[in-house]
Amino acid sequence: MGILLDEHSRILVQGITGTEGSFHAKACKAYGTNVVAGVTPGKGGQVFDDDIPVFDSVEQAVKETAANVSLIFVPPPFAADAITESIDAEIPLIACITEGIPVHDMIKVRRHVDRSPVRLIGPNCPGMINPAAHCKVGIMPGAIHLPGRVGVVSRSGTLTYEAVGQLTSLGIGQSSCVGIGGDPIIGTSFAEVLQLYDEDPETDMVVFIGEIGGSMEQQAAEYIKNHMQKPVCALIVGASAPPGKRMGHAGAIITGHSATSESKTAALKDAGVTIIPSPADIGTTAQNILEQIN
Amino acid sequence: MGILLDEHSRILVQGITGTEGSFHAKACKAYGTNVVAGVTPGKGGQVFDDDIPVFDSVEQAVKETAANVSLIFVPPPFAADAITESIDAEIPLIACITEGIPVHDMIKVRRHVDRSPVRLIGPNCPGMINPAAHCKVGIMPGAIHLPGRVGVVSRSGTLTYEAVGQLTSLGIGQSSCVGIGGDPIIGTSFAEVLQLYDEDPETDMVVFIGEIGGSMEQQAAEYIKNHMQKPVCALIVGASAPPGKRMGHAGAIITGHSATSESKTAALKDAGVTIIPSPADIGTTAQNILEQIN
Amino acid sequence: MKLHEYQAKEIFSRYGILVPNSKVAYTDEEARDITNKMGGRAAVKAQVHAGGRGKAGGVKICQTPEEAYTFAKSILGKYLVTPQTDNQGVPVNSLLIEELAEIESEIYIAITIDRDARSTVMITSPAGGSDIEEVANATPEIIFSEPIEPVLGLMPFQTRRMTRQLGIEGSAARDIAKLMISLYQIYLDNDCSLLEINPLIITKDQKVVALDAKLDIEDDALFRHKDLQDLRDRSQEDQLEASASDQDIAYVNLDGDTGCLVNGAGLAMATLDVANAAGAAPANFLDVGGGATDEKVAEAVSIILSDPKVKRVLVNVFGGILRCDVAARGTVLAYKRNNCTLPLIVRMLGTNLEEGKEILRNSGLNVIFADTLTEAAKAISES
Amino acid sequence: MKLHEYQAKEIFSRYGILVPNSKVAYTDEEARDITNKMGGRAAVKAQVHAGGRGKAGGVKICQTPEEAYTFAKSILGKYLVTPQTDNQGVPVNSLLIEELAEIESEIYIAITIDRDARSTVMITSPAGGSDIEEVANATPEIIFSEPIEPVLGLMPFQTRRMTRQLGIEGSAARDIAKLMISLYQIYLDNDCSLLEINPLIITKDQKVVALDAKLDIEDDALFRHKDLQDLRDRSQEDQLEASASDQDIAYVNLDGDTGCLVNGAGLAMATLDVANAAGAAPANFLDVGGGATDEKVAEAVSIILSDPKVKRVLVNVFGGILRCDVAARGTVLAYKRNNCTLPLIVRMLGTNLEEGKEILRNSGLNVIFADTLTEAAKAISES
């Protein structure tokens, strides 16, 4: 099963005719994902990669193809429009890959998401994948994934691949992997994804990779402490980052004590989470936990 | 029991030092209502009517007096501020009497209400009353009410009094009476109040008085048809109003077929509601229903 | 509060919306001169606060300055009766003289409040230039509604949907999308209750131009628009309604002969319904409000009495905030001031009822008392 | 993007916020002349993009034009090192010469993003004029936060709460409440990421004046503010960071000696942590991004090599969108262009791994390969 995606997921790619959109739409399709439609305003009527119809609007795409997941690649100035267009068309699950959306746009979009029956993953995220369902809605390299029973959740892209790579190289498969995004304001929090994993019968444990900035990791720790049934191991990266400097991600910036790696690690430890000692130990830490619970 | 108010209701009056606010705060108190505080920015520290402390802010008033209902009389330019101040102070129930709030203010306030744990009655309404609990949060003449088992809900003020007057003169008491307000955008709909009455063990039936304008009565009919267990009788006033003219209430204006009295009456009849033939027959219609169910 | 077309177009221009070159004329000579300066041909449009002026003869395409002069002479200072006015009509005090446009297509576009969506809504139709209510009745499928989320504003995907629904493409679609965003800004900035362009045209050279413009400002929000308050043209309003509104009395002129004074809008509507059912068509809706004084009641009754079609007066007061004695004193005051002898039916209930009745009984007026709405109805039909 | 104090104050003025009379001086003579025209006394303030300039000697209250001249001469064209700059400091190219104010009290006020509230937040404190981070650590109870709902904007009750918390009353409280509403408007209109006034003062005659002004514009929103783009002062930025940013490379200069090239911000942070744990402090954070070409990788490596403190380079690439062969080619290119002989530790994984390794092996460079992060750490500590 896994979370968010399954074999019924029908993917629509917003910005499918752009450089990034077309590259990744093909990669998703190559992985086995059911990419049913693309949207680029003004390019309706074209056909992408032999068999994917392109529409002028999400509304038309949904009507014609029953798409139920939207994957967004449009440039930052148009991203808020793309997200709200998918919400308007009643798409229940959206992953927005776009990096660099103005934060004031995201404040408004997030308020709108809050009053809409939609789950938004991202923006500025690698997306999500369910290896067993052959469903990849994002930019991760599909080949490194292995179907299995470990859930992975992270803020960022390549570090998630690093985690998955370590797991797969030890023969440990993943039920799903979700990158929630590196921006200060995103659609879905760590705690929400942890809850999905906790409720998923095909996930045995979770690998959770946080970073400096904000206090979302503390909120996740709070959730784990009070609700989480399954074991979690966690890594917080950015211990070496100086305060006040944005470390690539718009959200990865230490602006106070709670934003530091120490504070986050302490909160997670307090919640009973196994701390991954170094980025090199993600796979082995998970392996130890799996050995204990099996 | 009744709805919304009970003997634990602790009333705060926003705008207590104004002409209307002071008049009605006294009248509420005289009815037996537990008026615990007043708020007028800049007048904090005063004492109103011998024993009601006045505060500069709702926050301070709630902290000092544990007020849990706010009754608002501030002038229209300041009403959105007053409502949101009470929401900010986590008051769970607000009745806003103020008439003439700009509709653009109410659009924003309503969005904020939607994401807050608060029930807003009004604006531009007479408020609400629970006769058995001696609790009056509004501008209705208390003396005409009689404790009993009929729920009354209406958009407007004096017409509600007319309904209550007819009921009381026939010896029929009220469990509660709520005026939801005559503006195009209000906090609580007919359907929501009907649901409260349906769930209230001390209400046997509902008298429902709608008017021309909008389509809230049709939504109520929909609710009644699909959910309502208890009998409802209804009157729609404004059959004599010409289209396009605002009949006093900002919301009472016929702007299309569904806003007419005929359309509303038809929807209610279709939902199994007993139609009150004339404004003169409110009391007798309720009496007939009560005789049938007893 | 309604604005004139030329006032609305001035505001539109400030937001970068194209309108035809135009100038206001207040005399027939001005109409001729302006038309002359525009090259001899112009649209001459009566500036009145009423829709349907085209059908009513309030707009003329003039091919010569003389024709403009003659038309202006025929209409200025007169009353124009349109399907949306009463029988008296509205006075024509000014004309907008406007350059003619080469129309390729016409669109309807408006913004108003959507109560169900609890937000503003943009309404469009390809049936521009028509009576939109007739279109809505006959072919509702070509009227399109786009609710606007207040936190987001009008989003580009919505403007694309609307131009698609309207069947517009190319540069005109982009210009209309941009115009829609500007219109929403105008609507917000000026606290409008209605903004309407009918028609918005696409010219033969693909320019998007607002050929007409209607802008109603929300009365309740006027307090924060000092500049707009000055644009009020009282000559265009029903004089009784305007003078009532000055005194904060909600009054609507109706066709019947029974004058009605009531406190509270709901009860006032109910009273009209009761009067109607009794076979006595009401002459007006009047809500005197809750906090009225003797003098305000007297003013309200005087407004009723100044309406020549009124044959009897019904006072229906549920005494609460407005006490019965105040209502009685005010009514007596007005009757005496106007030396009025029309039948007076009074139904009062609530606070200070007995004092009120006493005042009326001692007034020397011929008062017919009713205790209930049923009795009041009976008394009206018999008076 | 940071603005200078004088640029921020110009924007403040347009929104009706009081700022002291002032003028910018670019030479010592100008500083003297302006001070002279202001009556002989003035505050002379270095215009630099760094906080803490007061403590660092970047601000001087001058009692004579000569004093202003001397101070200007001593600081213009020099580098100012403050607690918020690196050891090199930032160049002082201009001075703001400002009329002195009679201060009664000082307030701190700022607007920024509150990630937890997912909205903007106004932050105030009566400890104006102090280092606000020190205040937050020592006495957090006198720092007040007011989250702003985007659909409502900053509400009057919030401004009243804040003035109450600040202990301000009377006309100054009303003026500050009004100023708060204006500040929020400035913040929104200009897509700011930080707005700060420290101190906002109340003068002895009860005027509310912004004595300092800090305005950071959100880089991601600069595309819609063409006017603000022109206000960028590149001289104030870390030159390596600025040239990286021009090429869309995320780069942060750090104190260590191990240059790091990574793809992806998360993996880049993880790489720094691994390097640190191995006892090799990183010289930089560098995320070359996903869609990099040979040339962009080469530019990124060249930026690392241009940093004189770098003693070795670690390349850590998880090949996905960025293929390993591209990373390899770009690295070799940069090493050759710069005739670089520094140790090169490479850890690559993913797409086109073998091609990448082959390119490095055939490059003639002395490459130390690592397969895992652990091996990379070991290689760093041994190099």
PDB file of N, CA, C and O in Angstrom, chain C residues 120-138:
ATOM      1  N   THR C 120     -16.772  37.965  -3.439  1.00  0.00           N
ATOM      2  CA  THR C 120     -17.111  38.642  -4.677  1.00  0.00           C
ATOM      3  C   THR C 120     -17.110  37.616  -5.802  1.00  0.00           C
ATOM      4  O   THR C 120     -16.502  36.560  -5.708  1.00  0.00           O
ATOM      5  N   VAL C 121     -17.814  37.946  -6.882  1.00  0.00           N
ATOM      6  CA  VAL C 121     -17.906  37.033  -8.012  1.00  0.00           C
ATOM      7  C   VAL C 121     -17.807  37.860  -9.284  1.00  0.00           C
ATOM      8  O   VAL C 121     -18.342  38.974  -9.353  1.00  0.00           O
ATOM      9  N   MET C 122     -17.082  37.339 -10.269  1.00  0.00           N
ATOM     10  CA  MET C 122     -17.038  37.981 -11.580  1.00  0.00           C
ATOM     11  C   MET C 122     -18.001  37.231 -12.485  1.00  0.00           C
ATOM     12  O   MET C 122     -17.987  35.998 -12.532  1.00  0.00           O
ATOM     13  N   ILE C 123     -18.834  37.992 -13.182  1.00  0.00           N
ATOM     14  CA  ILE C 123     -19.829  37.383 -14.067  1.00  0.00           C
ATOM     15  C   ILE C 123     -19.526  37.829 -15.489  1.00  0.00           C
ATOM     16  O   ILE C 123     -19.326  39.023 -15.738  1.00  0.00           O
ATOM     17  N   THR C 124     -19.472  36.879 -16.407  1.00  0.00           N
ATOM     18  CA  THR C 124     -19.190  37.228 -17.799  1.00  0.00           C
ATOM     19  C   THR C 124     -20.187  36.541 -18.709  1.00  0.00           C
ATOM     20  O   THR C 124     -20.801  35.535 -18.343  1.00  0.00           O
ATOM     21  N   SER C 125     -20.323  37.100 -19.898  1.00  0.00           N
ATOM     22  CA  SER C 125     -21.168  36.487 -20.914  1.00  0.00           C
ATOM     23  C   SER C 125     -20.733  37.002 -22.283  1.00  0.00           C
ATOM     24  O   SER C 125     -20.375  38.168 -22.419  1.00  0.00           O
ATOM     25  N   PRO C 126     -20.795  36.136 -23.288  1.00  0.00           N
ATOM     26  CA  PRO C 126     -20.517  36.628 -24.641  1.00  0.00           C
ATOM     27  C   PRO C 126     -21.680  37.465 -25.192  1.00  0.00           C
ATOM     28  O   PRO C 126     -21.530  38.089 -26.236  1.00  0.00           O
ATOM     29  N   ALA C 127     -22.812  37.480 -24.471  1.00  0.00           N
ATOM     30  CA  ALA C 127     -23.977  38.235 -24.951  1.00  0.00           C
ATOM     31  C   ALA C 127     -23.878  39.688 -24.512  1.00  0.00           C
ATOM     32  O   ALA C 127     -24.793  40.229 -23.890  1.00  0.00           O
ATOM     33  N   GLY C 128     -22.742  40.349 -24.826  1.00  0.00           N
ATOM     34  CA  GLY C 128     -22.581  41.746 -24.451  1.00  0.00           C
ATOM     35  C   GLY C 128     -23.512  42.638 -25.241  1.00  0.00           C
ATOM     36  O   GLY C 128     -23.850  42.333 -26.387  1.00  0.00           O
ATOM     37  N   GLY C 129     -23.936  43.722 -24.613  1.00  0.00           N
ATOM     38  CA  GLY C 129     -24.821  44.658 -25.291  1.00  0.00           C
ATOM     39  C   GLY C 129     -26.287  44.334 -25.105  1.00  0.00           C
ATOM     40  O   GLY C 129     -27.148  45.164 -25.377  1.00  0.00           O
ATOM     41  N   SER C 130     -26.585  43.132 -24.607  1.00  0.00           N
ATOM     42  CA  SER C 130     -27.985  42.767 -24.398  1.00  0.00           C
ATOM     43  C   SER C 130     -28.405  43.078 -22.969  1.00  0.00           C
ATOM     44  O   SER C 130     -27.577  43.359 -22.109  1.00  0.00           O
ATOM     45  N   ASP C 131     -29.708  42.988 -22.727  1.00  0.00           N
ATOM     46  CA  ASP C 131     -30.218  43.063 -21.362  1.00  0.00           C
ATOM     47  C   ASP C 131     -29.835  41.759 -20.680  1.00  0.00           C
ATOM     48  O   ASP C 131     -30.334  40.686 -21.020  1.00  0.00           O
ATOM     49  N   ILE C 132     -28.939  41.854 -19.711  1.00  0.00           N
ATOM     50  CA  ILE C 132     -28.331  40.631 -19.175  1.00  0.00           C
ATOM     51  C   ILE C 132     -29.352  39.782 -18.410  1.00  0.00           C
ATOM     52  O   ILE C 132     -29.220  38.563 -18.323  1.00  0.00           O
ATOM     53  N   GLU C 133     -30.372  40.427 -17.861  1.00  0.00           N
ATOM     54  CA  GLU C 133     -31.363  39.624 -17.129  1.00  0.00           C
ATOM     55  C   GLU C 133     -32.201  38.789 -18.086  1.00  0.00           C
ATOM     56  O   GLU C 133     -32.563  37.653 -17.784  1.00  0.00           O
ATOM     57  N   GLU C 134     -32.456  39.355 -19.252  1.00  0.00           N
ATOM     58  CA  GLU C 134     -33.166  38.563 -20.267  1.00  0.00           C
ATOM     59  C   GLU C 134     -32.302  37.387 -20.718  1.00  0.00           C
ATOM     60  O   GLU C 134     -32.786  36.270 -20.888  1.00  0.00           O
ATOM     61  N   VAL C 135     -31.004  37.660 -20.897  1.00  0.00           N
ATOM     62  CA  VAL C 135     -30.090  36.585 -21.291  1.00  0.00           C
ATOM     63  C   VAL C 135     -30.079  35.499 -20.220  1.00  0.00           C
ATOM     64  O   VAL C 135     -30.147  34.297 -20.522  1.00  0.00           O
ATOM     65  N   ALA C 136     -30.039  35.928 -18.956  1.00  0.00           N
ATOM     66  CA  ALA C 136     -29.978  34.973 -17.847  1.00  0.00           C
ATOM     67  C   ALA C 136     -31.225  34.103 -17.815  1.00  0.00           C
ATOM     68  O   ALA C 136     -31.166  32.913 -17.493  1.00  0.00           O
ATOM     69  N   ASN C 137     -32.355  34.679 -18.173  1.00  0.00           N
ATOM     70  CA  ASN C 137     -33.589  33.892 -18.189  1.00  0.00           C
ATOM     71  C   ASN C 137     -33.647  32.969 -19.398  1.00  0.00           C
ATOM     72  O   ASN C 137     -34.014  31.801 -19.279  1.00  0.00           O
ATOM     73  N   ALA C 138     -33.289  33.519 -20.552  1.00  0.00           N
ATOM     74  CA  ALA C 138     -33.468  32.764 -21.790  1.00  0.00           C
ATOM     75  C   ALA C 138     -32.356  31.722 -21.983  1.00  0.00           C
ATOM     76  O   ALA C 138     -32.627  30.574 -22.333  1.00  0.00           O
TER      77      ALA C 138
END
